């Protein structure tokens, strides 16, 4: 695993000394040595590498990485250029188009959002090829709880966009009165019509940021 080297390190270093993290590290190392695991080991912490704690404006939480070839690269909902846009991300783009008039791009590479201050975090950071949720319950959830708790401790506004019940579990770690929690159904084709479409989260997010004197997110992902 690529080491965390930016300002997330002091915030998260207490976790490295806890027994669960030692067990998690042992499990993940063995998995990478014996099976096909996504994302590539050097990409596991990309959400933290691309969006330093001091730059976080928005948090979007996914469940676990995509588990098919070439998809996962360490950012929730994002895929690398050249990879087919997954259905949930297609629905995210549709909602953005309805809310903000952004055009629907030809790729699913969301690094621009990470660079803008959107922490694109999965609750579980690794997965076995072809087996969704195969690394759930191994310790990643505790680690990403600590990430959310670190954001909660920031003395400034942050927006959490929590889609689906799995992501909404993380809300229990947020009690900062300066920060905003937005909840909606998951953008999956199975649930998007149950409250994700029409949620206006992107518009509400930017209105909240602007009302607090913070530059809003440019949500337009450009064509490649």
PDB file of C-alpha atoms in Angstrom:
ATOM      1  CA  UNK A   1       0.000   0.000   0.000  1.00  0.00           C
ATOM      2  CA  UNK A   2       1.293   3.443  -0.897  1.00  0.00           C
ATOM      3  CA  UNK A   3       2.069   5.349   2.287  1.00  0.00           C
ATOM      4  CA  UNK A   4      -0.049   8.323   3.313  1.00  0.00           C
ATOM      5  CA  UNK A   5       2.251  11.320   3.297  1.00  0.00           C
ATOM      6  CA  UNK A   6       0.130  14.491   3.347  1.00  0.00           C
ATOM      7  CA  UNK A   7      -1.823  16.079   6.202  1.00  0.00           C
ATOM      8  CA  UNK A   8      -3.979  12.980   6.604  1.00  0.00           C
ATOM      9  CA  UNK A   9      -0.994  11.240   8.217  1.00  0.00           C
ATOM     10  CA  UNK A  10      -1.083  12.977  11.629  1.00  0.00           C
ATOM     11  CA  UNK A  11      -4.875  12.698  11.698  1.00  0.00           C
ATOM     12  CA  UNK A  12      -4.887   8.956  10.998  1.00  0.00           C
ATOM     13  CA  UNK A  13      -1.602   7.744  12.471  1.00  0.00           C
ATOM     14  CA  UNK A  14      -3.254   6.705  15.794  1.00  0.00           C
ATOM     15  CA  UNK A  15      -5.202   4.105  13.791  1.00  0.00           C
ATOM     16  CA  UNK A  16      -2.015   2.388  12.635  1.00  0.00           C
ATOM     17  CA  UNK A  17      -1.206   1.367  16.207  1.00  0.00           C
ATOM     18  CA  UNK A  18      -4.599  -0.242  16.871  1.00  0.00           C
ATOM     19  CA  UNK A  19      -4.956  -4.038  16.765  1.00  0.00           C
ATOM     20  CA  UNK A  20      -7.658  -3.974  14.070  1.00  0.00           C
ATOM     21  CA  UNK A  21      -5.342  -2.156  11.656  1.00  0.00           C
ATOM     22  CA  UNK A  22      -2.598  -4.723  12.133  1.00  0.00           C
ATOM     23  CA  UNK A  23      -5.068  -7.488  11.338  1.00  0.00           C
ATOM     24  CA  UNK A  24      -6.389  -5.529   8.350  1.00  0.00           C
ATOM     25  CA  UNK A  25      -2.895  -4.969   6.976  1.00  0.00           C
ATOM     26  CA  UNK A  26      -2.084  -8.670   7.335  1.00  0.00           C
ATOM     27  CA  UNK A  27      -5.305  -9.665   5.571  1.00  0.00           C
ATOM     28  CA  UNK A  28      -4.923  -7.167   2.707  1.00  0.00           C
ATOM     29  CA  UNK A  29      -1.265  -8.054   2.149  1.00  0.00           C
ATOM     30  CA  UNK A  30      -2.108 -11.756   1.941  1.00  0.00           C
ATOM     31  CA  UNK A  31      -4.983 -11.049  -0.457  1.00  0.00           C
ATOM     32  CA  UNK A  32      -2.781  -9.044  -2.835  1.00  0.00           C
ATOM     33  CA  UNK A  33      -0.126 -11.764  -2.701  1.00  0.00           C
ATOM     34  CA  UNK A  34      -2.526 -14.610  -3.458  1.00  0.00           C
ATOM     35  CA  UNK A  35      -5.488 -13.245  -5.454  1.00  0.00           C
ATOM     36  CA  UNK A  36      -6.495 -10.516  -7.903  1.00  0.00           C
ATOM     37  CA  UNK A  37      -7.476  -7.496  -5.840  1.00  0.00           C
ATOM     38  CA  UNK A  38      -8.694  -4.045  -6.868  1.00  0.00           C
ATOM     39  CA  UNK A  39      -7.673  -1.285  -6.993  1.00  0.00           C
ATOM     40  CA  UNK A  40      -3.926  -1.710  -7.662  1.00  0.00           C
ATOM     41  CA  UNK A  41      -2.203  -1.562  -4.279  1.00  0.00           C
ATOM     42  CA  UNK A  42      -0.604   1.799  -5.049  1.00  0.00           C
ATOM     43  CA  UNK A  43      -4.061   3.322  -5.601  1.00  0.00           C
ATOM     44  CA  UNK A  44      -5.724   2.217  -2.348  1.00  0.00           C
ATOM     45  CA  UNK A  45      -5.362   5.624  -0.670  1.00  0.00           C
ATOM     46  CA  UNK A  46      -5.844   7.814  -3.758  1.00  0.00           C
ATOM     47  CA  UNK A  47      -8.887   9.524  -2.227  1.00  0.00           C
ATOM     48  CA  UNK A  48      -6.581  10.793   0.530  1.00  0.00           C
ATOM     49  CA  UNK A  49      -3.644  11.500  -1.782  1.00  0.00           C
ATOM     50  CA  UNK A  50      -5.708  13.579  -4.204  1.00  0.00           C
ATOM     51  CA  UNK A  51      -7.738  15.457  -1.559  1.00  0.00           C
ATOM     52  CA  UNK A  52      -5.700  16.526   1.488  1.00  0.00           C
ATOM     53  CA  UNK A  53      -7.635  16.962   4.720  1.00  0.00           C
ATOM     54  CA  UNK A  54      -7.028  20.714   4.621  1.00  0.00           C
ATOM     55  CA  UNK A  55      -8.711  20.902   1.182  1.00  0.00           C
ATOM     56  CA  UNK A  56     -11.863  18.861   1.884  1.00  0.00           C
ATOM     57  CA  UNK A  57     -15.067  20.730   1.020  1.00  0.00           C
ATOM     58  CA  UNK A  58     -17.366  17.803   0.198  1.00  0.00           C
ATOM     59  CA  UNK A  59     -17.463  14.110   1.101  1.00  0.00           C
ATOM     60  CA  UNK A  60     -19.067  11.516  -1.207  1.00  0.00           C
ATOM     61  CA  UNK A  61     -19.120   7.966   0.164  1.00  0.00           C
ATOM     62  CA  UNK A  62     -19.354   4.779  -1.873  1.00  0.00           C
ATOM     63  CA  UNK A  63     -19.582   1.216  -0.602  1.00  0.00           C
ATOM     64  CA  UNK A  64     -16.508  -0.589  -1.961  1.00  0.00           C
ATOM     65  CA  UNK A  65     -14.402  -0.433  -5.137  1.00  0.00           C
ATOM     66  CA  UNK A  66     -15.578  -1.627  -8.526  1.00  0.00           C
ATOM     67  CA  UNK A  67     -14.594  -5.267  -8.892  1.00  0.00           C
ATOM     68  CA  UNK A  68     -14.152  -5.676 -12.648  1.00  0.00           C
ATOM     69  CA  UNK A  69     -10.915  -5.319 -14.645  1.00  0.00           C
ATOM     70  CA  UNK A  70      -9.501  -1.807 -14.959  1.00  0.00           C
ATOM     71  CA  UNK A  71     -12.313   0.024 -13.183  1.00  0.00           C
ATOM     72  CA  UNK A  72     -11.201   0.836  -9.638  1.00  0.00           C
ATOM     73  CA  UNK A  73      -8.478   3.400  -9.022  1.00  0.00           C
ATOM     74  CA  UNK A  74      -9.142   4.537  -5.460  1.00  0.00           C
ATOM     75  CA  UNK A  75     -11.931   7.105  -5.920  1.00  0.00           C
ATOM     76  CA  UNK A  76     -15.554   6.199  -5.221  1.00  0.00           C
ATOM     77  CA  UNK A  77     -17.798   6.043  -8.310  1.00  0.00           C
ATOM     78  CA  UNK A  78     -14.865   6.942 -10.608  1.00  0.00           C
ATOM     79  CA  UNK A  79     -13.305   4.852 -13.369  1.00  0.00           C
ATOM     80  CA  UNK A  80     -10.185   5.480 -15.394  1.00  0.00           C
ATOM     81  CA  UNK A  81     -10.372   7.049 -18.869  1.00  0.00           C
ATOM     82  CA  UNK A  82     -11.297   4.527 -21.525  1.00  0.00           C
ATOM     83  CA  UNK A  83     -13.412   2.413 -19.163  1.00  0.00           C
ATOM     84  CA  UNK A  84     -17.172   2.223 -19.741  1.00  0.00           C
ATOM     85  CA  UNK A  85     -19.117   4.559 -17.427  1.00  0.00           C
ATOM     86  CA  UNK A  86     -20.850   2.417 -14.752  1.00  0.00           C
ATOM     87  CA  UNK A  87     -24.645   2.704 -14.353  1.00  0.00           C
ATOM     88  CA  UNK A  88     -24.554   4.530 -10.998  1.00  0.00           C
ATOM     89  CA  UNK A  89     -22.215   7.162 -12.396  1.00  0.00           C
ATOM     90  CA  UNK A  90     -24.418   7.516 -15.470  1.00  0.00           C
ATOM     91  CA  UNK A  91     -27.269   8.375 -13.101  1.00  0.00           C
ATOM     92  CA  UNK A  92     -25.087  10.855 -11.201  1.00  0.00           C
ATOM     93  CA  UNK A  93     -24.353  12.579 -14.515  1.00  0.00           C
ATOM     94  CA  UNK A  94     -28.093  12.640 -15.355  1.00  0.00           C
ATOM     95  CA  UNK A  95     -28.889  14.292 -12.023  1.00  0.00           C
ATOM     96  CA  UNK A  96     -26.120  16.852 -12.525  1.00  0.00           C
ATOM     97  CA  UNK A  97     -27.489  17.639 -15.972  1.00  0.00           C
ATOM     98  CA  UNK A  98     -30.969  18.214 -14.540  1.00  0.00           C
ATOM     99  CA  UNK A  99     -29.744  20.318 -11.611  1.00  0.00           C
ATOM    100  CA  UNK A 100     -26.949  22.379 -13.103  1.00  0.00           C
ATOM    101  CA  UNK A 101     -27.185  21.908 -16.860  1.00  0.00           C
ATOM    102  CA  UNK A 102     -23.782  20.232 -17.110  1.00  0.00           C
ATOM    103  CA  UNK A 103     -23.307  18.127 -20.204  1.00  0.00           C
ATOM    104  CA  UNK A 104     -22.900  14.375 -19.829  1.00  0.00           C
ATOM    105  CA  UNK A 105     -19.216  13.622 -20.532  1.00  0.00           C
ATOM    106  CA  UNK A 106     -17.743  10.730 -22.454  1.00  0.00           C
ATOM    107  CA  UNK A 107     -15.749   9.378 -19.497  1.00  0.00           C
ATOM    108  CA  UNK A 108     -16.092   8.497 -15.832  1.00  0.00           C
ATOM    109  CA  UNK A 109     -12.794   9.866 -14.543  1.00  0.00           C
ATOM    110  CA  UNK A 110     -13.657  11.979 -11.480  1.00  0.00           C
ATOM    111  CA  UNK A 111     -10.190  13.101 -10.394  1.00  0.00           C
ATOM    112  CA  UNK A 112     -11.211  16.686 -11.172  1.00  0.00           C
ATOM    113  CA  UNK A 113     -13.716  16.506  -8.325  1.00  0.00           C
ATOM    114  CA  UNK A 114     -11.034  15.186  -5.974  1.00  0.00           C
ATOM    115  CA  UNK A 115      -8.754  18.062  -7.001  1.00  0.00           C
ATOM    116  CA  UNK A 116     -11.616  20.492  -6.312  1.00  0.00           C
ATOM    117  CA  UNK A 117     -11.934  19.286  -2.718  1.00  0.00           C
ATOM    118  CA  UNK A 118     -14.401  16.404  -3.015  1.00  0.00           C
ATOM    119  CA  UNK A 119     -13.255  13.458  -0.894  1.00  0.00           C
ATOM    120  CA  UNK A 120     -14.311  10.491  -3.047  1.00  0.00           C
ATOM    121  CA  UNK A 121     -14.234   7.851  -0.314  1.00  0.00           C
ATOM    122  CA  UNK A 122     -15.333   4.230  -0.312  1.00  0.00           C
ATOM    123  CA  UNK A 123     -16.272   2.757   3.066  1.00  0.00           C
ATOM    124  CA  UNK A 124     -14.186  -0.320   2.165  1.00  0.00           C
ATOM    125  CA  UNK A 125     -11.018   0.392   0.199  1.00  0.00           C
ATOM    126  CA  UNK A 126     -10.244  -2.955  -1.459  1.00  0.00           C
ATOM    127  CA  UNK A 127     -12.169  -5.803  -3.097  1.00  0.00           C
ATOM    128  CA  UNK A 128     -11.511  -9.232  -4.600  1.00  0.00           C
ATOM    129  CA  UNK A 129     -11.934  -9.422  -8.381  1.00  0.00           C
ATOM    130  CA  UNK A 130     -15.499 -10.260  -9.354  1.00  0.00           C
ATOM    131  CA  UNK A 131     -16.722 -10.390  -5.745  1.00  0.00           C
ATOM    132  CA  UNK A 132     -18.477  -7.284  -4.461  1.00  0.00           C
ATOM    133  CA  UNK A 133     -18.178  -6.705  -0.692  1.00  0.00           C
ATOM    134  CA  UNK A 134     -15.579  -9.477  -0.381  1.00  0.00           C
ATOM    135  CA  UNK A 135     -13.399  -7.280   1.861  1.00  0.00           C
ATOM    136  CA  UNK A 136     -16.255  -5.963   3.991  1.00  0.00           C
ATOM    137  CA  UNK A 137     -15.986  -6.586   7.714  1.00  0.00           C
ATOM    138  CA  UNK A 138     -12.188  -6.881   7.691  1.00  0.00           C
ATOM    139  CA  UNK A 139     -11.414  -3.519   9.280  1.00  0.00           C
ATOM    140  CA  UNK A 140     -11.642  -0.959   6.510  1.00  0.00           C
ATOM    141  CA  UNK A 141     -14.923   0.324   7.914  1.00  0.00           C
ATOM    142  CA  UNK A 142     -13.203   1.316  11.175  1.00  0.00           C
ATOM    143  CA  UNK A 143     -10.454   3.072   9.252  1.00  0.00           C
ATOM    144  CA  UNK A 144     -12.871   5.052   7.095  1.00  0.00           C
ATOM    145  CA  UNK A 145     -14.897   5.882  10.216  1.00  0.00           C
ATOM    146  CA  UNK A 146     -11.707   7.536  11.491  1.00  0.00           C
ATOM    147  CA  UNK A 147     -11.415   9.468   8.213  1.00  0.00           C
ATOM    148  CA  UNK A 148     -14.963  10.813   8.628  1.00  0.00           C
ATOM    149  CA  UNK A 149     -14.292  11.630  12.282  1.00  0.00           C
ATOM    150  CA  UNK A 150     -11.233  13.647  11.202  1.00  0.00           C
ATOM    151  CA  UNK A 151     -13.333  15.663   8.753  1.00  0.00           C
ATOM    152  CA  UNK A 152     -15.949  16.199  11.456  1.00  0.00           C
ATOM    153  CA  UNK A 153     -13.281  17.805  13.646  1.00  0.00           C
ATOM    154  CA  UNK A 154     -12.521  20.504  11.079  1.00  0.00           C
ATOM    155  CA  UNK A 155     -13.602  23.920  12.296  1.00  0.00           C
ATOM    156  CA  UNK A 156     -15.275  24.896   9.034  1.00  0.00           C
ATOM    157  CA  UNK A 157     -18.143  24.019   6.706  1.00  0.00           C
ATOM    158  CA  UNK A 158     -18.099  20.696   4.846  1.00  0.00           C
ATOM    159  CA  UNK A 159     -20.910  18.969   2.921  1.00  0.00           C
ATOM    160  CA  UNK A 160     -21.563  15.227   3.185  1.00  0.00           C
ATOM    161  CA  UNK A 161     -23.509  13.720   0.287  1.00  0.00           C
ATOM    162  CA  UNK A 162     -24.674  10.350   1.565  1.00  0.00           C
ATOM    163  CA  UNK A 163     -26.441   8.166  -0.989  1.00  0.00           C
ATOM    164  CA  UNK A 164     -28.067   4.983   0.224  1.00  0.00           C
ATOM    165  CA  UNK A 165     -28.261   3.406   3.661  1.00  0.00           C
ATOM    166  CA  UNK A 166     -24.709   2.101   3.618  1.00  0.00           C
ATOM    167  CA  UNK A 167     -23.230   5.587   3.184  1.00  0.00           C
ATOM    168  CA  UNK A 168     -25.719   7.084   5.611  1.00  0.00           C
ATOM    169  CA  UNK A 169     -24.333   4.925   8.416  1.00  0.00           C
ATOM    170  CA  UNK A 170     -21.322   7.237   8.407  1.00  0.00           C
ATOM    171  CA  UNK A 171     -23.540  10.141   9.518  1.00  0.00           C
ATOM    172  CA  UNK A 172     -23.228   8.948  13.116  1.00  0.00           C
ATOM    173  CA  UNK A 173     -19.664  10.293  13.101  1.00  0.00           C
ATOM    174  CA  UNK A 174     -20.780  13.779  12.069  1.00  0.00           C
ATOM    175  CA  UNK A 175     -22.066  16.194  14.710  1.00  0.00           C
ATOM    176  CA  UNK A 176     -20.283  19.389  13.689  1.00  0.00           C
ATOM    177  CA  UNK A 177     -22.861  22.222  13.564  1.00  0.00           C
ATOM    178  CA  UNK A 178     -20.857  23.964  10.833  1.00  0.00           C
ATOM    179  CA  UNK A 179     -21.204  20.980   8.494  1.00  0.00           C
ATOM    180  CA  UNK A 180     -24.123  19.877   6.304  1.00  0.00           C
ATOM    181  CA  UNK A 181     -25.423  16.319   5.801  1.00  0.00           C
ATOM    182  CA  UNK A 182     -27.428  15.584   2.660  1.00  0.00           C
ATOM    183  CA  UNK A 183     -29.117  12.176   2.322  1.00  0.00           C
ATOM    184  CA  UNK A 184     -30.765  10.519  -0.665  1.00  0.00           C
ATOM    185  CA  UNK A 185     -31.256   7.127  -2.271  1.00  0.00           C
ATOM    186  CA  UNK A 186     -28.295   5.484  -3.964  1.00  0.00           C
ATOM    187  CA  UNK A 187     -27.804   6.373  -7.652  1.00  0.00           C
ATOM    188  CA  UNK A 188     -27.858   2.685  -8.612  1.00  0.00           C
ATOM    189  CA  UNK A 189     -30.444   1.812 -11.301  1.00  0.00           C
ATOM    190  CA  UNK A 190     -32.206  -0.228  -8.603  1.00  0.00           C
ATOM    191  CA  UNK A 191     -32.855   2.792  -6.381  1.00  0.00           C
ATOM    192  CA  UNK A 192     -32.231   6.047  -8.261  1.00  0.00           C
ATOM    193  CA  UNK A 193     -35.954   6.571  -8.883  1.00  0.00           C
ATOM    194  CA  UNK A 194     -36.639   6.272  -5.142  1.00  0.00           C
ATOM    195  CA  UNK A 195     -35.173   9.644  -4.245  1.00  0.00           C
ATOM    196  CA  UNK A 196     -31.823  10.132  -5.909  1.00  0.00           C
ATOM    197  CA  UNK A 197     -33.244  11.706  -9.038  1.00  0.00           C
ATOM    198  CA  UNK A 198     -34.474  15.136  -8.027  1.00  0.00           C
ATOM    199  CA  UNK A 199     -32.482  15.261  -4.776  1.00  0.00           C
ATOM    200  CA  UNK A 200     -30.746  18.499  -5.860  1.00  0.00           C
ATOM    201  CA  UNK A 201     -27.687  17.615  -3.792  1.00  0.00           C
ATOM    202  CA  UNK A 202     -25.210  19.247  -6.155  1.00  0.00           C
ATOM    203  CA  UNK A 203     -27.139  22.507  -6.195  1.00  0.00           C
ATOM    204  CA  UNK A 204     -27.692  22.442  -2.424  1.00  0.00           C
ATOM    205  CA  UNK A 205     -24.018  21.689  -1.875  1.00  0.00           C
ATOM    206  CA  UNK A 206     -22.818  24.646  -3.905  1.00  0.00           C
ATOM    207  CA  UNK A 207     -25.390  26.986  -2.373  1.00  0.00           C
ATOM    208  CA  UNK A 208     -24.186  25.982   1.102  1.00  0.00           C
ATOM    209  CA  UNK A 209     -20.538  26.475   0.209  1.00  0.00           C
ATOM    210  CA  UNK A 210     -21.191  29.873  -1.379  1.00  0.00           C
ATOM    211  CA  UNK A 211     -23.295  31.005   1.576  1.00  0.00           C
ATOM    212  CA  UNK A 212     -20.245  30.329   3.769  1.00  0.00           C
ATOM    213  CA  UNK A 213     -17.850  32.208   1.520  1.00  0.00           C
ATOM    214  CA  UNK A 214     -16.344  29.053   0.017  1.00  0.00           C
ATOM    215  CA  UNK A 215     -15.741  28.616  -3.700  1.00  0.00           C
ATOM    216  CA  UNK A 216     -18.315  26.148  -5.064  1.00  0.00           C
ATOM    217  CA  UNK A 217     -17.384  22.911  -6.814  1.00  0.00           C
ATOM    218  CA  UNK A 218     -17.138  22.920 -10.597  1.00  0.00           C
ATOM    219  CA  UNK A 219     -19.004  19.662 -11.175  1.00  0.00           C
ATOM    220  CA  UNK A 220     -18.479  19.560 -14.937  1.00  0.00           C
ATOM    221  CA  UNK A 221     -16.327  16.607 -15.939  1.00  0.00           C
ATOM    222  CA  UNK A 222     -14.907  17.469 -19.348  1.00  0.00           C
ATOM    223  CA  UNK A 223     -14.838  15.203 -22.366  1.00  0.00           C
ATOM    224  CA  UNK A 224     -11.550  13.499 -23.113  1.00  0.00           C
TER     225      UNK A 224
END
